[in-house]
Coordinates of C-alpha atoms and ligand atoms in Angstrom, one line a residue:
S1 CA -33.7 13.9 1.2
D2 CA -33.2 11.1 3.4
T3 CA -35.4 8.9 1.0
I4 CA -35.4 6.5 -1.6
F5 CA -36.2 9.1 -4.2
G6 CA -33.7 11.6 -3.0
R7 CA -30.7 8.5 -2.8
I8 CA -32.5 8.3 -6.6
A9 CA -32.0 12.2 -7.8
A10 CA -28.5 12.0 -5.8
G11 CA -27.2 9.0 -8.2
E12 CA -26.2 7.2 -4.9
I13 CA -28.8 4.0 -5.6
P14 CA -30.2 2.9 -9.6
A15 CA -32.7 3.8 -11.7
D16 CA -35.1 3.0 -14.8
I17 CA -34.0 6.7 -15.9
V18 CA -36.3 8.1 -18.4
Y19 CA -35.8 11.6 -18.8
Q20 CA -33.8 13.8 -16.8
D21 CA -32.5 17.9 -16.0
D22 CA -31.2 20.3 -13.5
D23 CA -34.9 20.1 -11.7
L24 CA -36.3 16.2 -12.0
V25 CA -35.9 12.6 -13.1
A26 CA -38.3 11.1 -14.1
F27 CA -38.1 6.7 -13.2
W28 CA -39.7 3.8 -14.0
D29 CA -41.7 2.5 -11.1
L30 CA -40.8 -0.9 -9.0
S31 CA -44.3 -2.2 -9.0
P32 CA -46.0 -1.5 -12.0
Q33 CA -49.2 -0.9 -11.7
A34 CA -50.2 0.5 -15.3
P35 CA -48.5 -0.9 -18.4
T36 CA -46.3 2.6 -18.7
H37 CA -46.3 3.5 -14.5
I38 CA -43.0 6.2 -14.4
L39 CA -42.2 8.3 -11.7
I40 CA -41.7 12.0 -11.6
I41 CA -39.3 13.8 -8.6
P42 CA -38.4 17.3 -7.9
R43 CA -34.9 16.8 -7.7
K44 CA -35.5 19.0 -4.1
P45 CA -37.4 17.0 -1.5
I46 CA -41.1 18.6 -0.8
A47 CA -42.3 16.3 1.5
T48 CA -45.3 15.8 0.3
L49 CA -47.9 17.7 -1.8
N50 CA -48.9 19.6 1.4
Q51 CA -45.4 21.1 1.8
L52 CA -45.2 22.5 -1.9
E53 CA -44.4 26.5 -1.2
D54 CA -45.1 29.1 -3.2
G55 CA -41.7 29.4 -4.6
D56 CA -42.5 26.3 -6.2
A57 CA -44.4 27.0 -8.5
E58 CA -42.2 27.3 -11.0
L59 CA -41.5 23.5 -9.9
A60 CA -44.9 22.2 -9.6
G61 CA -45.4 23.8 -13.4
R62 CA -42.6 22.2 -14.7
L63 CA -43.9 18.7 -13.2
L64 CA -46.5 19.0 -14.8
L65 CA -45.3 19.6 -17.9
A66 CA -42.5 16.9 -17.4
A67 CA -45.4 14.3 -17.6
A68 CA -46.6 15.7 -20.7
R69 CA -43.4 15.6 -22.4
V70 CA -42.2 12.2 -20.5
A71 CA -45.7 10.6 -22.1
K72 CA -44.6 11.5 -25.5
Q73 CA -41.5 9.9 -25.7
V74 CA -42.8 6.6 -24.2
G75 CA -45.8 6.8 -27.2
I76 CA -48.9 7.4 -25.0
A77 CA -50.0 10.4 -25.1
D78 CA -51.9 10.5 -27.8
A79 CA -54.1 7.3 -26.0
G80 CA -54.2 9.3 -22.8
Y81 CA -53.1 8.5 -19.6
R82 CA -53.3 10.1 -16.1
V83 CA -51.4 11.8 -13.3
V84 CA -51.6 11.2 -9.6
V85 CA -50.2 12.4 -7.0
N86 CA -51.2 10.5 -3.4
C87 CA -51.2 12.6 -0.1
N88 CA -50.7 11.7 3.4
A89 CA -51.8 8.3 4.0
A90 CA -54.7 8.2 3.1
G91 CA -53.9 8.8 -0.2
G92 CA -51.9 6.3 -0.8
Q93 CA -48.5 7.9 -0.3
T94 CA -45.6 5.3 1.1
V95 CA -42.2 7.3 0.3
F96 CA -41.8 10.7 1.3
H97 CA -40.8 13.0 -1.8
L98 CA -43.3 14.5 -3.5
H99 CA -43.3 12.3 -6.9
L100 CA -45.8 11.9 -10.2
H101 CA -47.1 9.7 -11.0
L102 CA -47.7 8.9 -15.0
L103 CA -49.9 5.9 -15.4
G104 CA -51.0 5.1 -18.9
G105 CA -50.9 2.1 -21.7
R106 CA -54.7 0.5 -20.7
P107 CA -57.9 2.6 -19.9
M108 CA -58.1 3.7 -16.2
G109 CA -61.1 3.2 -14.1
W110 CA -62.8 6.5 -12.4
P111 CA -63.6 6.8 -9.3
P112 CA -59.9 5.4 -8.8
G113 CA -59.9 3.5 -5.8
Ligands
AMP1 P1 -46.8 7.1 -3.4 O1 -47.3 5.1 -2.6 O2 -47.4 7.8 -3.8 O3 -45.7 7.0 -2.3 O4 -45.6 5.6 -4.3 C1 -44.5 5.0 -4.0 C2 -44.3 5.2 -4.6 O5 -42.8 4.2 -6.2 C3 -45.1 3.4 -5.3 O6 -45.1 2.7 -6.4 C4 -43.5 1.9 -5.6 O7 -43.4 1.3 -6.7 C5 -42.3 3.0 -5.8 N1 -41.3 2.8 -5.7 C6 -40.3 2.5 -4.7 N2 -39.8 2.8 -4.3 C7 -38.3 2.7 -4.8 C8 -37.7 2.4 -6.7 N3 -36.2 2.3 -5.8 N4 -37.8 3.0 -7.6 C9 -38.4 2.7 -8.5 N5 -39.4 2.9 -7.8 C10 -40.4 3.0 -6.5

């Protein structure tokens, strides 16, 4: 919980929040890699995808549903978008509080870097 995202979830530091509920917060990435780049985090401090447990199955589903909801909210749903989870060093994770990247507003290359 002692990460920058834990502090955003707790309201201790500001973020440009686009959606939040009892379980999740979605906010704009400070260093956007696409015209739309939003992060979706659980309020629960789960460090990486590796720490997700069976008991988190509903929460994991809510994270995905929130990504789709926010994509509609910001107008990228029909054009298309990408949802990314980086895990640990080789996956490019830098903040150790689980988060989904919602990326859109431009075509996405494949394979990703
Ligand atoms: P990752 O590399 O997958 O851990 O992603 C971390 C993301 O958090 C990066 O895209 C950063 O630009 C973003 N980031 C870091 N600090 C903040 C912050 N205070 N507010 C919004 N986004 C942030």
